[in-house]
Coordinates of C-alpha atoms and ligand atoms in Angstrom, one line a residue:
M1 CA -0.6 44.6 44.0
A2 CA -0.7 40.9 43.7
Y3 CA -4.0 39.3 44.7
I4 CA -4.2 37.5 48.0
V5 CA -7.1 35.2 49.1
P6 CA -8.9 37.1 51.9
E7 CA -9.8 35.5 55.2
L8 CA -13.6 35.4 55.1
T9 CA -15.5 36.1 58.3
D10 CA -18.7 37.4 56.9
Y11 CA -20.5 34.8 54.8
S12 CA -23.5 36.8 53.8
A13 CA -24.6 36.6 50.2
Q14 CA -23.4 40.1 49.6
S15 CA -20.0 39.6 51.0
L16 CA -19.6 36.4 49.0
L17 CA -20.5 38.2 45.9
K18 CA -18.0 40.9 46.5
A19 CA -15.2 38.4 47.4
F20 CA -15.6 36.5 44.2
A21 CA -16.0 39.6 42.1
D22 CA -12.6 40.8 43.5
A23 CA -11.0 37.4 42.6
K24 CA -12.3 37.6 39.1
L25 CA -11.2 41.2 38.7
A26 CA -7.7 40.3 40.0
F27 CA -7.5 37.4 37.6
R28 CA -8.5 39.5 34.7
D29 CA -6.0 42.2 35.5
E30 CA -3.2 39.7 35.8
M31 CA -4.3 38.1 32.5
R32 CA -4.2 41.4 30.7
A33 CA -0.6 42.0 31.7
I34 CA 0.6 38.8 30.1
T35 CA 2.9 39.3 27.1
S36 CA 4.7 35.9 26.7
E37 CA 4.1 32.2 27.0
Q38 CA 6.4 32.1 30.1
E39 CA 4.4 34.7 31.9
W40 CA 1.2 32.8 30.9
K41 CA 2.6 29.6 32.4
A42 CA 3.5 31.4 35.7
F43 CA 0.1 32.9 35.7
R44 CA -1.5 29.5 35.1
D45 CA 0.5 27.9 38.0
R46 CA -0.3 30.8 40.3
W47 CA -4.0 30.3 39.9
M48 CA -4.4 26.6 39.1
A49 CA -1.5 24.7 40.8
R50 CA -3.1 21.9 42.8
K51 CA -0.8 22.6 45.7
N52 CA -1.4 26.0 47.1
G53 CA -2.6 27.6 43.8
L54 CA -5.1 30.5 44.4
V55 CA -8.1 28.3 43.4
T56 CA -7.0 25.7 45.9
Q57 CA -6.7 28.3 48.6
I58 CA -10.2 29.5 47.9
N59 CA -11.4 26.0 48.0
D60 CA -9.8 25.5 51.4
Q61 CA -11.9 28.5 52.6
L62 CA -15.0 26.5 51.6
K63 CA -14.1 23.9 54.2
A64 CA -14.0 26.4 57.0
A65 CA -17.3 28.0 56.0
P66 CA -20.5 27.5 58.0
K67 CA -22.9 24.9 56.7
E68 CA -25.6 27.4 55.5
A69 CA -23.1 29.2 53.3
K70 CA -21.5 26.1 51.7
R71 CA -24.0 25.8 48.8
E72 CA -23.6 29.4 47.7
L73 CA -19.9 29.4 48.1
G74 CA -19.7 26.2 46.1
Q75 CA -21.7 27.8 43.2
H76 CA -19.5 30.9 43.2
L77 CA -16.4 28.8 43.2
N78 CA -17.5 26.7 40.2
G79 CA -18.3 29.9 38.3
L80 CA -14.8 31.2 39.1
K81 CA -13.2 27.9 38.1
Q82 CA -14.9 27.8 34.8
F83 CA -13.7 31.3 34.1
I84 CA -10.1 30.5 35.0
E85 CA -9.9 27.2 33.4
K86 CA -10.9 28.6 30.0
E87 CA -8.0 31.0 30.1
T88 CA -5.4 28.6 31.5
N89 CA -6.1 25.6 29.3
D90 CA -3.9 26.2 26.3
W91 CA -1.5 28.9 25.4
H92 CA -2.5 29.1 21.8
E93 CA -6.2 29.1 22.7
F94 CA -5.4 31.9 25.1
V95 CA -3.7 34.0 22.5
E96 CA -6.3 33.3 19.8
G97 CA -9.4 33.5 22.1
G98 CA -11.8 35.8 20.5
T99 CA -13.3 36.9 23.8
R100 CA -10.7 39.5 24.7
D101 CA -9.0 42.3 23.1
L102 CA -5.6 41.1 22.0
S103 CA -4.2 44.6 21.6
V104 CA -4.4 44.8 25.4
H105 CA -2.2 41.8 25.8
F106 CA 0.2 42.4 22.9
Q107 CA 0.9 45.6 21.2
S108 CA -0.4 44.6 17.8
V109 CA 2.1 46.9 16.0
D110 CA 5.1 45.3 17.6
I111 CA 6.2 43.3 14.5
T112 CA 9.3 42.0 16.4
L113 CA 7.1 39.7 18.5
P114 CA 7.3 36.1 17.3
G115 CA 4.2 34.9 15.3
I116 CA 1.9 32.1 16.4
R117 CA 2.8 28.8 14.7
R118 CA -0.2 27.2 13.2
P119 CA 0.0 23.5 12.2
I120 CA -0.2 23.2 8.5
G121 CA -1.9 20.2 6.8
A122 CA 0.0 17.5 5.1
E123 CA -0.7 15.4 2.1
H124 CA -2.3 12.1 3.1
P125 CA 0.2 9.2 2.6
V126 CA -2.2 7.4 0.2
I127 CA -2.7 10.5 -1.9
K128 CA 1.1 11.2 -1.8
T129 CA 1.8 7.7 -3.1
L130 CA -0.9 8.1 -5.7
N131 CA 0.5 11.4 -6.9
E132 CA 3.9 10.0 -7.1
I133 CA 2.9 7.0 -9.2
V134 CA 0.8 9.3 -11.5
S135 CA 3.8 11.6 -12.0
I136 CA 6.0 8.7 -13.0
F137 CA 3.6 8.0 -15.8
R138 CA 3.0 11.7 -16.8
K139 CA 6.8 11.9 -17.5
L140 CA 6.3 9.0 -19.9
G141 CA 3.6 10.9 -21.7
Y142 CA 0.6 9.4 -20.1
S143 CA -2.5 11.6 -19.3
V144 CA -4.9 11.2 -16.4
R145 CA -8.5 10.1 -16.7
E146 CA -11.1 9.5 -14.1
G147 CA -14.5 7.8 -13.9
P148 CA -17.5 7.3 -11.6
V149 CA -17.2 5.3 -8.4
I150 CA -20.9 4.3 -8.8
E151 CA -20.7 2.2 -12.0
T152 CA -23.0 0.1 -14.1
D153 CA -22.7 -3.7 -14.5
Y154 CA -21.8 -3.0 -18.2
Y155 CA -18.6 -1.1 -17.5
N156 CA -17.5 -2.9 -14.4
F157 CA -18.1 -6.4 -15.9
E158 CA -19.7 -7.0 -19.2
A159 CA -17.5 -4.8 -21.5
L160 CA -14.5 -6.1 -19.6
N161 CA -15.3 -9.6 -20.8
F162 CA -16.9 -10.9 -17.7
P163 CA -20.1 -12.4 -19.2
P164 CA -23.2 -12.6 -17.0
D165 CA -23.0 -15.5 -14.5
H166 CA -19.3 -16.0 -15.3
P167 CA -17.5 -17.3 -12.2
A168 CA -14.7 -14.7 -12.7
R169 CA -17.3 -12.2 -11.2
D170 CA -17.0 -14.0 -7.9
T171 CA -13.4 -12.9 -7.5
Q172 CA -14.6 -9.2 -7.2
D173 CA -16.7 -9.3 -4.0
T174 CA -19.0 -6.7 -5.4
L175 CA -21.2 -4.3 -3.4
F176 CA -24.4 -3.9 -5.4
I177 CA -26.9 -1.1 -5.0
A178 CA -30.2 -2.5 -3.8
G179 CA -33.5 -2.4 -5.6
Q180 CA -32.3 -2.6 -9.2
E181 CA -33.9 -5.9 -10.1
S182 CA -36.3 -4.3 -12.5
K183 CA -33.5 -2.9 -14.7
P184 CA -31.7 -4.9 -17.4
L185 CA -28.5 -6.4 -15.9
R186 CA -26.1 -4.2 -17.7
E187 CA -27.8 -1.0 -16.4
R188 CA -27.8 -2.1 -12.7
L189 CA -25.6 0.0 -10.4
L190 CA -22.8 -1.1 -8.2
L191 CA -19.7 0.3 -6.5
R192 CA -16.9 -0.2 -9.0
T193 CA -14.6 -3.0 -7.8
H194 CA -11.7 -1.8 -9.9
T195 CA -10.7 1.2 -12.0
S196 CA -10.8 -0.9 -15.2
P197 CA -14.2 0.3 -16.2
V198 CA -12.6 3.6 -17.1
Q199 CA -10.6 1.8 -19.8
I200 CA -13.8 1.3 -21.7
R201 CA -15.2 4.7 -20.9
T202 CA -12.1 6.3 -22.3
M203 CA -11.9 4.1 -25.4
E204 CA -15.5 5.0 -26.2
N205 CA -14.5 8.7 -26.2
I206 CA -10.9 8.9 -27.4
K207 CA -9.5 7.3 -30.5
P208 CA -6.2 5.4 -30.5
P209 CA -3.4 5.9 -29.8
I210 CA -3.9 6.4 -26.1
R211 CA -1.7 6.3 -23.0
I212 CA -3.6 6.9 -19.8
V213 CA -3.5 6.4 -16.1
I214 CA -6.7 6.2 -14.0
P215 CA -6.4 6.8 -10.3
G216 CA -9.5 6.4 -8.0
K217 CA -11.5 4.8 -5.2
V218 CA -12.8 1.3 -5.5
H219 CA -14.9 -0.8 -3.1
R220 CA -15.1 -4.5 -2.3
N221 CA -17.1 -6.4 0.2
D222 CA -14.1 -7.2 2.5
P223 CA -14.5 -6.8 6.2
P224 CA -11.9 -4.3 7.5
D225 CA -8.7 -5.7 9.1
A226 CA -5.0 -4.9 9.1
S227 CA -4.7 -5.5 5.4
H228 CA -8.2 -5.1 4.0
S229 CA -10.6 -2.2 3.7
P230 CA -13.9 -2.1 1.9
M231 CA -12.8 1.1 0.3
F232 CA -9.3 1.4 -1.2
H233 CA -7.5 3.1 -4.1
Q234 CA -6.2 1.8 -7.5
I235 CA -4.3 3.2 -10.4
E236 CA -5.1 1.7 -13.7
G237 CA -3.0 2.1 -16.8
L238 CA -3.8 1.6 -20.5
A239 CA -1.7 2.0 -23.6
V240 CA -3.2 1.3 -27.0
D241 CA -1.5 1.8 -30.3
T242 CA -0.4 -0.2 -33.3
N243 CA 2.2 -2.8 -32.4
I244 CA 2.2 -2.6 -28.7
T245 CA 3.8 -5.7 -27.3
F246 CA 4.3 -7.5 -24.0
G247 CA 7.9 -6.1 -24.1
D248 CA 6.5 -2.6 -23.9
L249 CA 4.4 -3.6 -20.9
K250 CA 7.5 -5.1 -19.1
G251 CA 9.7 -2.2 -19.9
T252 CA 7.1 0.4 -18.7
L253 CA 6.3 -1.4 -15.5
D254 CA 9.9 -2.2 -14.7
H255 CA 10.7 1.5 -15.0
M256 CA 7.9 2.4 -12.7
A257 CA 9.0 -0.1 -10.0
K258 CA 12.5 1.3 -10.1
E259 CA 11.3 4.9 -9.9
L260 CA 9.1 4.1 -7.0
F261 CA 11.1 1.7 -4.9
G262 CA 14.7 2.4 -6.0
S263 CA 16.8 1.5 -9.0
G264 CA 18.1 -1.6 -7.3
V265 CA 14.8 -3.5 -7.4
K266 CA 14.2 -6.3 -9.9
T267 CA 10.9 -7.2 -11.4
Q268 CA 9.4 -10.6 -12.2
F269 CA 6.2 -11.4 -14.2
R270 CA 4.2 -14.6 -13.3
P271 CA 1.3 -15.9 -15.3
S272 CA -2.2 -15.0 -14.0
F273 CA -5.7 -14.6 -15.2
F274 CA -8.0 -11.6 -15.8
P275 CA -11.0 -11.8 -18.2
F276 CA -10.0 -8.5 -19.9
T277 CA -6.3 -9.3 -20.6
E278 CA -4.7 -12.1 -22.4
P279 CA -2.0 -13.1 -21.6
S280 CA -2.2 -11.9 -18.0
A281 CA 0.4 -11.6 -15.4
E282 CA 1.1 -10.5 -11.9
M283 CA 4.2 -8.3 -11.4
Y284 CA 6.5 -8.9 -8.4
V285 CA 9.3 -6.7 -7.2
S286 CA 12.3 -8.0 -5.4
C287 CA 11.7 -7.2 -1.7
F288 CA 13.2 -3.7 -1.1
I289 CA 13.0 -4.3 2.7
C290 CA 15.2 -7.4 3.0
G291 CA 16.9 -6.9 -0.4
G292 CA 15.4 -10.1 -1.7
S293 CA 17.0 -12.4 0.9
G294 CA 13.8 -13.1 2.8
M295 CA 15.5 -12.4 6.1
R296 CA 16.1 -9.3 8.2
G297 CA 19.1 -10.3 10.2
A298 CA 17.9 -13.3 12.1
E299 CA 14.2 -12.4 11.7
P300 CA 12.0 -13.6 8.8
C301 CA 11.0 -10.7 6.5
R302 CA 7.3 -10.2 6.9
P303 CA 6.3 -8.0 4.0
C304 CA 7.6 -10.6 1.5
K305 CA 6.7 -13.5 3.7
Q306 CA 10.3 -14.7 3.4
T307 CA 10.0 -15.2 -0.3
G308 CA 12.1 -12.2 -1.3
W309 CA 9.4 -11.0 -3.7
I310 CA 6.3 -8.8 -3.3
E311 CA 3.3 -8.9 -5.7
I312 CA 2.4 -5.3 -6.6
L313 CA 0.0 -5.4 -9.6
G314 CA -2.0 -7.2 -12.2
C315 CA -1.4 -6.6 -15.9
G316 CA -1.6 -8.1 -19.4
M317 CA -2.3 -7.5 -23.1
V318 CA -5.8 -6.1 -23.7
D319 CA -8.1 -9.0 -24.7
P320 CA -9.4 -8.7 -28.3
N321 CA -12.9 -9.3 -26.8
V322 CA -12.6 -6.0 -24.9
F323 CA -11.7 -4.1 -28.1
E324 CA -14.8 -5.5 -29.7
F325 CA -16.9 -3.4 -27.4
V326 CA -15.2 -0.2 -28.7
K327 CA -14.4 -1.3 -32.2
D328 CA -16.4 1.5 -33.8
N329 CA -14.2 4.1 -32.2
G330 CA -11.1 2.9 -34.0
Y331 CA -10.2 -0.1 -31.8
D332 CA -10.3 -2.9 -34.3
P333 CA -8.4 -5.7 -32.6
K334 CA -6.9 -6.7 -36.0
K335 CA -5.2 -3.2 -36.2
V336 CA -4.4 -2.2 -32.6
S337 CA -3.0 -3.8 -29.6
G338 CA -2.4 -2.6 -26.0
F339 CA -1.5 -3.4 -22.5
A340 CA -3.2 -2.6 -19.2
F341 CA -2.3 -2.8 -15.6
G342 CA -3.9 -2.1 -12.2
M343 CA -2.3 -1.7 -8.8
G344 CA -3.5 -1.1 -5.2
V345 CA -2.2 2.3 -4.1
D346 CA -2.9 1.7 -0.4
R347 CA -0.8 -1.4 -0.5
M348 CA 2.0 0.5 -2.2
A349 CA 1.8 3.2 0.5
I350 CA 1.9 0.5 3.2
L351 CA 5.1 -1.0 1.7
K352 CA 6.7 2.4 1.1
Y353 CA 6.1 3.7 4.6
G354 CA 6.3 0.5 6.5
V355 CA 2.8 0.9 7.9
D356 CA 1.4 -2.3 9.5
D357 CA -2.3 -1.6 9.5
I358 CA -4.3 -0.2 6.5
Q359 CA -7.0 1.1 8.9
L360 CA -4.6 3.8 10.0
F361 CA -5.0 5.4 6.7
F362 CA -8.7 5.9 7.1
N363 CA -9.5 6.5 10.8
G364 CA -8.2 10.1 10.7
D365 CA -5.9 10.0 13.8
V366 CA -3.8 13.2 13.6
R367 CA -1.0 11.5 15.5
F368 CA -0.6 9.1 12.6
L369 CA -1.1 11.6 9.8
Q370 CA 1.3 14.1 11.4
Q371 CA 4.2 11.9 10.8
F372 CA 3.8 12.5 7.1
G373 CA 3.9 16.3 7.4
Ligands
LIG1 N1 -8.6 -4.8 -12.4 C1 -7.7 -5.8 -11.9 C2 -7.9 -5.9 -10.4 O1 -8.5 -5.1 -9.8 C3 -6.2 -5.4 -12.1 C4 -5.8 -5.3 -13.6 C5 -6.0 -4.2 -14.3 C6 -5.3 -6.5 -14.2 C7 -5.6 -4.1 -15.6 C8 -5.0 -6.4 -15.5 C9 -5.1 -5.3 -16.2 O2 -7.6 -6.9 -9.8

C-alpha cells in the first residue's frame, strides 16, 4: 500500500520515533521496487516535489505541532531528508550507489536491460594537436625525442649560441630556479624556455644523419591572459645530414602546413633572428579562416589581424657555432648541414579549433573539454 503521511496527534518522543521509522521504511520499500529511470523519477517527485511532495507534507505537520515537540520533530525531519536526498539526487548515483544491494533493484542476470552509460575520457585538444603534428613528421621518417623540462643554462642557452650576458637571452623571459649562485653559470638550473635544448642533447648522443621531432612542455615568465600562459607546449624539429638546404626546410614545413590546415594553404618565409640558426625565418601560413582576404564578410578577421597571414613557427639553418659544441660526435660544420624549427602547439590548437582563450586549455573545466570528445 502506498505510504500516506499520518495525521499526528501524539507528539511524544516514542510516537515521533515510530512515525519517522514508518516513513523511512516506506521510502525504502518504494526504492527497492524501482526498475527504471522513469520509475525513479516518479519516485523522486512523489517524495521530493516542493508542492505537495511527501517531505513537504511532513514539513507541514511540523507547523501544526506544539512548541515543545518542534525541536525533536525538526531533527527527525532533517534526518529523513538527508536519507531521501541521497537517493533522489542523481539517477546514475542511485544505480551505482554502493550502499544497497543492486540485485534487489535489478535482476542482475537480465542481460536485456540497457547498460549504464559511463562518460569516457577524451584526448585533450593540445595533446591531440601535438600528436597530429608528430604523426605528420613520423610519416616523413622522423623519430621522436624528449628531454628534461628542468634544464641547465648550458643546454637552454650556451650550447645554442646564446653567450653569457648576450641580449638575445632577454627574449626568453626565463624562470630560474633560486639559490644556484654558487654553481658555475652553465650548470645552473632553469625551466627550459623552448624545446631547442633537446637538439644538443640528441646530437651529443646520436651521430648524423638525424631527423627528429621533440614535443614537450616549456615555461616562460609571462603573466597568464587570453593568449599567454607561463606553461605551454612546443614541437621542435631537427634534420642534419650532408647537403641539407633551405629548400629542404621550406619543402618540409610547407608540407606540414598543408597536412595540418588543408592543402589550400600557402606558406611564406620572412627573415628573422635566432642565435642558433643562420639564416633564420618565421613561417607564415595564409589565413585558413578568412582564406587570406583579411575579412570575414563585413567583419575584420581577428586571427590574422586582417593581414591574411598567420605566423606559426620559427626556423632556420643550424648555425655552425651550434655544431661546434657537438663536433666530436660527427657534427663537423664543414661536413654536415641541417635545419631546425620550433612551433607553439597551444597556438596551433587555438587556431585549429577556434578557441579564444588559451586558459581554457589548462583550467580543467569539463564543459570545455567535453566538446573534444
Ligand atoms: N626555439 C625557438 C623559440 O622558442 C624556435 C626555433 C626553434 C627557432 C628552432 C628556430 C629553430 O622561439
